[in-house]
Each structure stands twice: as C-alpha cells, then as structure tokens.
C-alpha cells in the first residue's frame, strides 16, 4: 500500500491555487486547499468590480485540479509542533507539509476617520461593499481615491470613465513605481478622463470625515465617497501561531521559501518574506512563488535539496479605464525604466494578461508542472550578500 503525504495549502489565491495544482504531480500526495470563499477572486480585476464592468470571480472547478480537495473555511491557528491547523468551524486538519499562502489585504490606517469613513478595496467583500455604496450615491457625487499606486490609479480611471467626478489624492507622487516618462503619460490619460490629480507635500490625507478628506496643506476636499488604496497588510495568522515574521507580518523563510522555524512549513505569495527581503506584492510575484513553494515541498518529499528562488519581473501593467492602459517595462530586478506601451494596445495586453493568469491556473490543474516563469533576477543574490554584509558591519 502506497503511503500518502498530506499537504495543506492555506489560501486559494493565485499563489495557493498554483501551488495546490502543482503538488498533484505526485500521485502519492494528498492536497487540501483551505480558503474562506467558495469561488476564486480575480484580485487584479477588483477595480472592475467597483466600476461595474466585471464580477472578478471564477468557479474553482475551472481552475483546480480534480485531486485537490477544497475546504471552505478559515484557518484560526497553526499548531506547528502538532502539524495541524484549527479551523474557525471547530474542525482540526493534520498535515505532513503546509504551504502558507494567505495573501494580503488592506493595511490598517492610522489616519483619523479612515477606518470609519473610507472604503478599502483589497478584498472581494470590500470591493462589493464599495460597489453598493457607489450605486446608492448620486451620480454627480464627489469621489476621492486615496493612494496613487497601481490600485488607486486603476480605480480612479475606472470610475472616471463611468462618469464619476474623481479626485486622486497621491500623497507625494503619482505612481511611485513608474518612470517619470511613463508617469507623465499616465497623468495625461487621467486628465483626459477627467480625474483631478493632487500631488506633493500638501496632498497627504491627515483625516477623513463622512463628506470630506483633510489634506496636509490644510485644504478640506469634498468627498461623498472616499476610496482607500494606501497600503497593503497581511493576515496575522503566522504571528498568532508563534511563527517568525517580518515587521509587516509576512512569514520569514529562507531562499527556498521554507519557514525559518519549521522545515515542514513553506510560504508563497504576498505573505512570504524570503531572507527578510521580500519581493513586491503582486500577482506577478505570487504565481512563480506558488510554483516554487510546491517544488520545495515536492523536493523534500523526494529527499533532495530544494532550490533557491530566482524570480525576476517584467514591470507593471496598469489599466486606465477599459480603453487604455500603461505597460511599464522594468529591469529584471524590478527597477522601472523609460520604456512603456500605452493606449489601446496596452489595454489589450492588460486584458490578455488577466485572462492568461486564469488560464495558467487551469493549465496547471490539467498538467501539473506546466507553469514556467521566464523572468529571472540574478541580482538578488548579490543584493542579499550586500544586505548581510551590512548587517554584520553594524552589529
């Protein structure tokens, strides 16, 4: 009789689904995916849900392998010594290996009034709530979007294209990741859509009220609906379970994504902090890390040494409404450069990318091991060595 290895994957996002599917490469591995929702959330489309152009949901039956058991529940605690997890429903599930892929959500804000009067959109439930609020608001009501990263830009453009009066409150700068040349083209597109962009030292939000936001320059900006996209955080499950985390709460791992505390626990996606030197939170990072986490577990089952991660980037693709986008190109170490693609061509690239990600998950379900990431970052090792050397000098 073949002895099976039980692997639990916590989190059914991009990283978790890819990892769960990939684990089924071995017939003697039993995979259980634990997720609080019964449908997959296309997080890269949540701005479309808010704008009313997409539901941002996919049936798990379309993207999960037949041998992956989906348990719709929430993990309340990880018992690493006992190799089990406690679920919110009261059940306990044991494991031989665990992949920690809980993702990220909205960061708690210390800005007065933000928790009471602003609407974050990092999760499905938050985006759905905001959609209902917008539906109930007058069509001419002022909307303030706080935070000018990719999410803030996409939400502002989506709502402006739908006819909303939108002000994008950037804080210091529009699109901090973007190259100045690309930032200029994004600003032009936002202006064409009617988005008012506030930048600079006087454009930081210091307080949020029911019908306005207060800015650092002293101005009170009218806002019937305030959308909050400033910052992401991670669930505190790892910390609550006594596992080592970074300052943000991501699980600390080595370069194979194995927990520094327990060789049976491997992390992937936004909730992983390899070498306390995490990669950028994104769908772009989640998929290769999900694949690598599965490969690390499979290597340990096979009795061989797992490989270190080598994940590079192509840049960032930002939707600017339904008819335009900006594809910011980057070096493999995720440094933005002056090259980009814009307009309708970029919008087509963005849409194909969103569809392509779901197809990748479905392909991995049908043929485990098929996912491959072509972008490598050979600079990471040198940066890590420099970081470690600096740490030794400062001790």
Tab-separated table of C-alpha atoms in Angstrom, residues 39-370:
chain	number	residue	atom	x	y	z
A	39	UNK	CA	-15.028	30.973	-5.543
A	40	UNK	CA	-11.674	32.234	-6.779
A	41	UNK	CA	-11.231	36.005	-6.628
A	42	UNK	CA	-9.541	37.668	-9.591
A	43	UNK	CA	-7.931	40.295	-7.458
A	44	UNK	CA	-6.421	42.035	-10.472
A	45	UNK	CA	-9.996	42.811	-11.547
A	46	UNK	CA	-11.369	44.215	-8.290
A	47	UNK	CA	-11.222	47.746	-9.710
A	48	UNK	CA	-13.538	46.486	-12.475
A	49	UNK	CA	-15.928	45.079	-9.888
A	50	UNK	CA	-16.018	48.504	-8.251
A	51	UNK	CA	-16.651	50.121	-11.642
A	52	UNK	CA	-19.333	47.598	-12.551
A	53	UNK	CA	-17.604	46.051	-15.575
A	54	UNK	CA	-16.622	42.638	-14.149
A	55	UNK	CA	-17.625	40.284	-11.309
A	56	UNK	CA	-13.959	39.345	-10.591
A	57	UNK	CA	-14.935	35.755	-9.702
A	58	UNK	CA	-14.048	32.370	-11.210
A	59	UNK	CA	-15.548	28.988	-10.288
A	60	UNK	CA	-12.867	26.883	-8.599
A	61	UNK	CA	-13.984	23.929	-10.693
A	62	UNK	CA	-12.484	25.712	-13.698
A	63	UNK	CA	-9.009	26.128	-12.198
A	64	UNK	CA	-8.480	23.476	-9.508
A	65	UNK	CA	-7.134	20.017	-10.218
A	66	UNK	CA	-9.528	17.124	-9.654
A	67	UNK	CA	-7.330	15.736	-6.902
A	68	UNK	CA	-7.309	18.977	-4.904
A	69	UNK	CA	-9.864	18.945	-2.092
A	70	UNK	CA	-11.335	22.395	-1.444
A	71	UNK	CA	-12.357	23.117	2.140
A	72	UNK	CA	-14.306	26.355	2.516
A	73	UNK	CA	-13.266	27.529	5.955
A	74	UNK	CA	-10.834	29.835	7.723
A	75	UNK	CA	-7.675	28.688	9.495
A	76	UNK	CA	-7.742	30.124	13.013
A	77	UNK	CA	-4.447	28.683	14.263
A	78	UNK	CA	-1.448	26.706	13.072
A	79	UNK	CA	-0.056	24.145	15.511
A	80	UNK	CA	3.407	23.655	14.052
A	81	UNK	CA	4.672	21.140	16.658
A	82	UNK	CA	1.472	19.117	16.284
A	83	UNK	CA	1.400	19.506	12.484
A	84	UNK	CA	-2.225	20.530	12.384
A	85	UNK	CA	-4.434	23.555	11.794
A	86	UNK	CA	-7.524	24.589	13.738
A	87	UNK	CA	-10.411	25.861	11.617
A	88	UNK	CA	-12.960	28.509	12.507
A	89	UNK	CA	-15.661	25.841	12.180
A	90	UNK	CA	-14.070	23.915	15.044
A	91	UNK	CA	-12.503	21.167	12.939
A	92	UNK	CA	-8.816	20.241	13.060
A	93	UNK	CA	-6.864	19.115	9.999
A	94	UNK	CA	-3.474	17.401	10.197
A	95	UNK	CA	-0.667	17.743	7.687
A	96	UNK	CA	2.779	16.486	6.756
A	97	UNK	CA	3.615	19.740	4.967
A	98	UNK	CA	1.888	23.111	4.942
A	99	UNK	CA	2.044	25.872	2.313
A	100	UNK	CA	1.261	29.276	3.783
A	101	UNK	CA	-0.318	31.387	1.020
A	102	UNK	CA	-2.759	33.626	2.888
A	103	UNK	CA	-2.115	36.629	0.636
A	104	UNK	CA	-2.581	40.241	1.639
A	105	UNK	CA	-5.330	42.740	2.312
A	106	UNK	CA	-5.834	46.362	3.254
A	107	UNK	CA	-3.422	47.722	5.822
A	108	UNK	CA	-4.916	49.277	8.919
A	109	UNK	CA	-4.638	53.052	8.644
A	110	UNK	CA	-3.686	55.362	11.485
A	111	UNK	CA	-5.253	58.346	9.731
A	112	UNK	CA	-8.139	59.623	11.901
A	113	UNK	CA	-11.512	58.728	10.420
A	114	UNK	CA	-10.163	56.382	7.736
A	115	UNK	CA	-11.484	53.233	9.396
A	116	UNK	CA	-14.933	54.785	9.894
A	117	UNK	CA	-15.468	56.699	6.672
A	118	UNK	CA	-13.141	55.369	3.952
A	119	UNK	CA	-13.690	52.270	1.815
A	120	UNK	CA	-10.745	49.915	1.169
A	121	UNK	CA	-10.911	47.545	-1.816
A	122	UNK	CA	-8.169	44.955	-1.295
A	123	UNK	CA	-10.620	42.071	-0.803
A	124	UNK	CA	-13.726	40.846	-2.595
A	125	UNK	CA	-16.001	41.817	0.272
A	126	UNK	CA	-14.529	45.312	0.486
A	127	UNK	CA	-14.909	45.857	-3.257
A	128	UNK	CA	-18.502	44.586	-3.203
A	129	UNK	CA	-19.322	46.896	-0.307
A	130	UNK	CA	-17.866	49.877	-2.149
A	131	UNK	CA	-19.844	48.938	-5.266
A	132	UNK	CA	-23.072	49.086	-3.234
A	133	UNK	CA	-22.102	52.449	-1.738
A	134	UNK	CA	-21.382	53.891	-5.183
A	135	UNK	CA	-24.651	52.532	-6.550
A	136	UNK	CA	-26.512	54.291	-3.727
A	137	UNK	CA	-24.638	57.592	-4.165
A	138	UNK	CA	-25.732	60.357	-6.502
A	139	UNK	CA	-24.110	60.060	-9.938
A	140	UNK	CA	-22.562	63.526	-9.520
A	141	UNK	CA	-21.225	62.864	-6.003
A	142	UNK	CA	-17.547	63.681	-5.475
A	143	UNK	CA	-15.291	60.634	-5.128
A	144	UNK	CA	-11.807	60.815	-3.607
A	145	UNK	CA	-9.384	57.966	-4.229
A	146	UNK	CA	-6.564	57.991	-1.675
A	147	UNK	CA	-3.323	56.349	-2.758
A	148	UNK	CA	-1.761	56.547	-6.214
A	149	UNK	CA	-0.155	53.174	-6.643
A	150	UNK	CA	-1.436	50.827	-9.343
A	151	UNK	CA	-4.689	50.089	-7.497
A	152	UNK	CA	-5.515	53.730	-6.857
A	153	UNK	CA	-4.815	54.697	-10.460
A	154	UNK	CA	-6.923	51.840	-11.807
A	155	UNK	CA	-9.876	52.598	-9.551
A	156	UNK	CA	-9.750	56.325	-10.318
A	157	UNK	CA	-9.645	55.699	-14.075
A	158	UNK	CA	-12.403	53.087	-13.963
A	159	UNK	CA	-14.770	55.337	-12.005
A	160	UNK	CA	-13.983	58.427	-14.074
A	161	UNK	CA	-14.646	56.536	-17.290
A	162	UNK	CA	-18.022	55.558	-15.814
A	163	UNK	CA	-18.847	59.241	-15.369
A	164	UNK	CA	-17.858	59.801	-11.752
A	165	UNK	CA	-16.234	63.029	-10.542
A	166	UNK	CA	-12.943	61.655	-9.216
A	167	UNK	CA	-10.012	63.228	-7.396
A	168	UNK	CA	-6.908	61.082	-6.997
A	169	UNK	CA	-5.047	62.059	-3.825
A	170	UNK	CA	-1.497	60.859	-4.370
A	171	UNK	CA	0.399	61.962	-1.335
A	172	UNK	CA	3.887	62.637	-2.662
A	173	UNK	CA	3.737	61.441	-6.276
A	174	UNK	CA	1.530	59.751	-8.851
A	175	UNK	CA	2.597	56.131	-9.424
A	176	UNK	CA	5.747	55.931	-7.267
A	177	UNK	CA	6.906	52.815	-9.126
A	178	UNK	CA	6.667	54.464	-12.544
A	179	UNK	CA	9.484	56.004	-14.548
A	180	UNK	CA	8.956	59.809	-14.861
A	181	UNK	CA	8.352	59.484	-18.597
A	182	UNK	CA	5.656	56.851	-18.073
A	183	UNK	CA	4.200	58.780	-15.143
A	184	UNK	CA	3.698	61.750	-17.449
A	185	UNK	CA	1.752	59.667	-19.965
A	186	UNK	CA	-0.414	58.179	-17.199
A	187	UNK	CA	-1.160	61.671	-15.899
A	188	UNK	CA	-2.233	62.760	-19.380
A	189	UNK	CA	-4.634	59.834	-19.687
A	190	UNK	CA	-6.117	60.510	-16.251
A	191	UNK	CA	-6.605	64.168	-17.166
A	192	UNK	CA	-8.368	63.143	-20.371
A	193	UNK	CA	-10.744	61.026	-18.298
A	194	UNK	CA	-11.447	63.996	-16.043
A	195	UNK	CA	-9.523	62.791	-12.983
A	196	UNK	CA	-8.142	65.597	-10.814
A	197	UNK	CA	-4.701	64.528	-9.570
A	198	UNK	CA	-3.317	66.019	-6.355
A	199	UNK	CA	0.414	65.516	-5.719
A	200	UNK	CA	3.132	66.914	-3.486
A	201	UNK	CA	3.668	67.598	0.224
A	202	UNK	CA	0.276	69.300	0.575
A	203	UNK	CA	-1.584	66.258	-0.824
A	204	UNK	CA	-1.279	63.857	2.082
A	205	UNK	CA	-4.505	62.883	3.819
A	206	UNK	CA	-4.443	63.780	7.507
A	207	UNK	CA	-8.073	62.999	8.363
A	208	UNK	CA	-11.213	61.526	6.795
A	209	UNK	CA	-14.747	62.684	7.556
A	210	UNK	CA	-18.095	61.456	6.280
A	211	UNK	CA	-18.196	64.026	3.463
A	212	UNK	CA	-14.577	65.204	3.066
A	213	UNK	CA	-10.896	64.463	3.458
A	214	UNK	CA	-8.485	66.831	5.160
A	215	UNK	CA	-5.141	67.350	3.411
A	216	UNK	CA	-1.737	68.173	4.876
A	217	UNK	CA	-1.821	71.603	3.241
A	218	UNK	CA	-4.921	72.435	5.296
A	219	UNK	CA	-7.451	72.020	2.493
A	220	UNK	CA	-10.717	70.146	3.070
A	221	UNK	CA	-11.536	68.224	-0.105
A	222	UNK	CA	-15.244	67.391	-0.570
A	223	UNK	CA	-15.778	63.630	-0.874
A	224	UNK	CA	-19.096	61.833	-0.663
A	225	UNK	CA	-17.289	58.502	-1.177
A	226	UNK	CA	-13.653	58.084	-0.114
A	227	UNK	CA	-11.829	55.066	-1.545
A	228	UNK	CA	-8.754	53.951	0.400
A	229	UNK	CA	-5.961	52.223	-1.533
A	230	UNK	CA	-2.980	53.413	0.517
A	231	UNK	CA	-1.039	50.356	1.583
A	232	UNK	CA	-1.413	46.619	1.999
A	233	UNK	CA	-1.057	44.373	5.020
A	234	UNK	CA	-1.038	40.629	5.619
A	235	UNK	CA	-3.097	38.444	7.966
A	236	UNK	CA	-1.581	37.888	11.403
A	237	UNK	CA	-2.093	34.098	11.322
A	238	UNK	CA	1.632	33.298	11.299
A	239	UNK	CA	2.406	35.651	14.181
A	240	UNK	CA	-0.587	34.406	16.197
A	241	UNK	CA	0.657	30.869	15.665
A	242	UNK	CA	4.083	31.640	17.107
A	243	UNK	CA	5.953	31.602	13.796
A	244	UNK	CA	8.671	34.124	12.944
A	245	UNK	CA	7.534	37.026	10.766
A	246	UNK	CA	8.916	40.269	9.398
A	247	UNK	CA	7.758	43.675	10.626
A	248	UNK	CA	4.695	43.553	8.366
A	249	UNK	CA	3.678	40.045	9.485
A	250	UNK	CA	4.921	38.031	6.491
A	251	UNK	CA	6.285	34.578	7.278
A	252	UNK	CA	10.082	34.611	7.453
A	253	UNK	CA	11.669	31.978	5.222
A	254	UNK	CA	14.971	31.063	3.653
A	255	UNK	CA	15.549	31.355	-0.088
A	256	UNK	CA	13.759	28.040	-0.733
A	257	UNK	CA	10.635	29.598	0.888
A	258	UNK	CA	10.934	27.260	3.885
A	259	UNK	CA	9.995	28.748	7.262
A	260	UNK	CA	12.992	29.621	9.432
A	261	UNK	CA	11.182	27.845	12.284
A	262	UNK	CA	9.895	24.653	10.692
A	263	UNK	CA	11.082	22.677	7.669
A	264	UNK	CA	7.519	21.392	7.185
A	265	UNK	CA	6.106	24.880	6.545
A	266	UNK	CA	6.674	26.680	3.233
A	267	UNK	CA	5.367	30.122	2.244
A	268	UNK	CA	4.280	31.651	-1.065
A	269	UNK	CA	2.903	34.892	-2.445
A	270	UNK	CA	2.352	38.183	-0.630
A	271	UNK	CA	2.612	36.571	2.819
A	272	UNK	CA	6.188	35.308	2.287
A	273	UNK	CA	9.339	37.172	3.329
A	274	UNK	CA	12.301	35.174	1.982
A	275	UNK	CA	15.507	36.149	3.812
A	276	UNK	CA	13.594	39.097	5.296
A	277	UNK	CA	13.980	40.580	1.810
A	278	UNK	CA	10.504	40.142	0.297
A	279	UNK	CA	9.596	40.659	-3.317
A	280	UNK	CA	6.976	43.176	-4.448
A	281	UNK	CA	3.429	42.164	-3.545
A	282	UNK	CA	1.707	41.347	-6.821
A	283	UNK	CA	0.025	38.673	-8.898
A	284	UNK	CA	3.252	38.732	-10.917
A	285	UNK	CA	5.163	37.527	-7.840
A	286	UNK	CA	2.513	35.184	-6.476
A	287	UNK	CA	2.462	32.703	-9.344
A	288	UNK	CA	6.187	31.851	-9.522
A	289	UNK	CA	6.394	31.786	-5.728
A	290	UNK	CA	3.391	29.447	-5.612
A	291	UNK	CA	5.078	27.154	-8.111
A	292	UNK	CA	8.365	27.319	-6.223
A	293	UNK	CA	6.701	26.573	-2.880
A	294	UNK	CA	5.179	23.423	-4.367
A	295	UNK	CA	8.532	22.445	-5.872
A	296	UNK	CA	10.186	22.906	-2.471
A	297	UNK	CA	7.678	20.560	-0.826
A	298	UNK	CA	7.997	18.016	-3.644
A	299	UNK	CA	11.795	18.132	-3.336
A	300	UNK	CA	11.622	17.445	0.391
A	301	UNK	CA	9.251	14.535	-0.171
A	302	UNK	CA	11.701	13.159	-2.734
A	303	UNK	CA	14.590	13.603	-0.299
A	304	UNK	CA	16.510	16.153	-2.379
A	305	UNK	CA	17.649	19.685	-1.581
A	306	UNK	CA	15.154	22.368	-2.743
A	307	UNK	CA	16.448	25.144	-4.970
A	308	UNK	CA	16.625	28.831	-4.098
A	309	UNK	CA	14.123	31.206	-5.688
A	310	UNK	CA	15.104	33.145	-8.793
A	311	UNK	CA	12.190	35.404	-9.698
A	312	UNK	CA	12.531	38.401	-11.983
A	313	UNK	CA	9.991	40.935	-13.211
A	314	UNK	CA	8.809	42.407	-16.498
A	315	UNK	CA	7.377	45.615	-14.991
A	316	UNK	CA	3.847	46.700	-14.205
A	317	UNK	CA	0.642	46.872	-16.228
A	318	UNK	CA	-1.901	49.478	-15.119
A	319	UNK	CA	-5.405	49.725	-16.561
A	320	UNK	CA	-6.528	53.266	-17.381
A	321	UNK	CA	-10.185	52.555	-17.938
A	322	UNK	CA	-11.461	49.967	-20.403
A	323	UNK	CA	-9.881	51.546	-23.498
A	324	UNK	CA	-6.318	52.302	-22.411
A	325	UNK	CA	-3.537	51.099	-20.141
A	326	UNK	CA	0.126	51.669	-19.388
A	327	UNK	CA	2.621	48.818	-19.552
A	328	UNK	CA	5.675	49.998	-17.610
A	329	UNK	CA	8.738	47.971	-18.547
A	330	UNK	CA	11.392	47.158	-15.961
A	331	UNK	CA	14.743	45.522	-15.443
A	332	UNK	CA	14.658	42.002	-14.042
A	333	UNK	CA	15.361	43.368	-10.554
A	334	UNK	CA	12.053	45.279	-10.771
A	335	UNK	CA	13.557	48.701	-11.462
A	336	UNK	CA	11.288	50.655	-13.803
A	337	UNK	CA	12.884	52.029	-16.960
A	338	UNK	CA	11.825	54.612	-19.555
A	339	UNK	CA	10.188	52.111	-21.891
A	340	UNK	CA	6.462	51.535	-21.982
A	341	UNK	CA	3.456	50.664	-24.118
A	342	UNK	CA	0.305	52.737	-23.899
A	343	UNK	CA	-3.163	53.299	-25.315
A	344	UNK	CA	-5.423	50.639	-26.785
A	345	UNK	CA	-2.531	48.259	-27.461
A	346	UNK	CA	-1.642	48.290	-23.777
A	347	UNK	CA	-5.321	47.815	-22.848
A	348	UNK	CA	-5.358	44.676	-24.985
A	349	UNK	CA	-2.169	43.445	-23.315
A	350	UNK	CA	-3.676	44.066	-19.881
A	351	UNK	CA	-6.863	42.162	-20.703
A	352	UNK	CA	-4.954	39.250	-22.226
A	353	UNK	CA	-2.736	39.158	-19.147
A	354	UNK	CA	-5.747	38.958	-16.807
A	355	UNK	CA	-7.258	36.142	-18.848
A	356	UNK	CA	-3.876	34.489	-19.221
A	357	UNK	CA	-3.329	34.242	-15.479
A	358	UNK	CA	-6.573	32.295	-15.054
A	359	UNK	CA	-5.608	30.085	-17.995
A	360	UNK	CA	-2.235	29.378	-16.344
A	361	UNK	CA	-4.015	28.115	-13.251
A	362	UNK	CA	-6.339	25.940	-15.345
A	363	UNK	CA	-3.406	24.595	-17.369
A	364	UNK	CA	-1.525	23.698	-14.181
A	365	UNK	CA	-4.638	21.866	-12.979
A	366	UNK	CA	-4.740	19.761	-16.149
A	367	UNK	CA	-0.970	19.324	-16.448
A	368	UNK	CA	0.820	19.811	-13.115
A	369	UNK	CA	4.297	21.237	-13.619
A	370	UNK	CA	3.455	23.059	-16.844
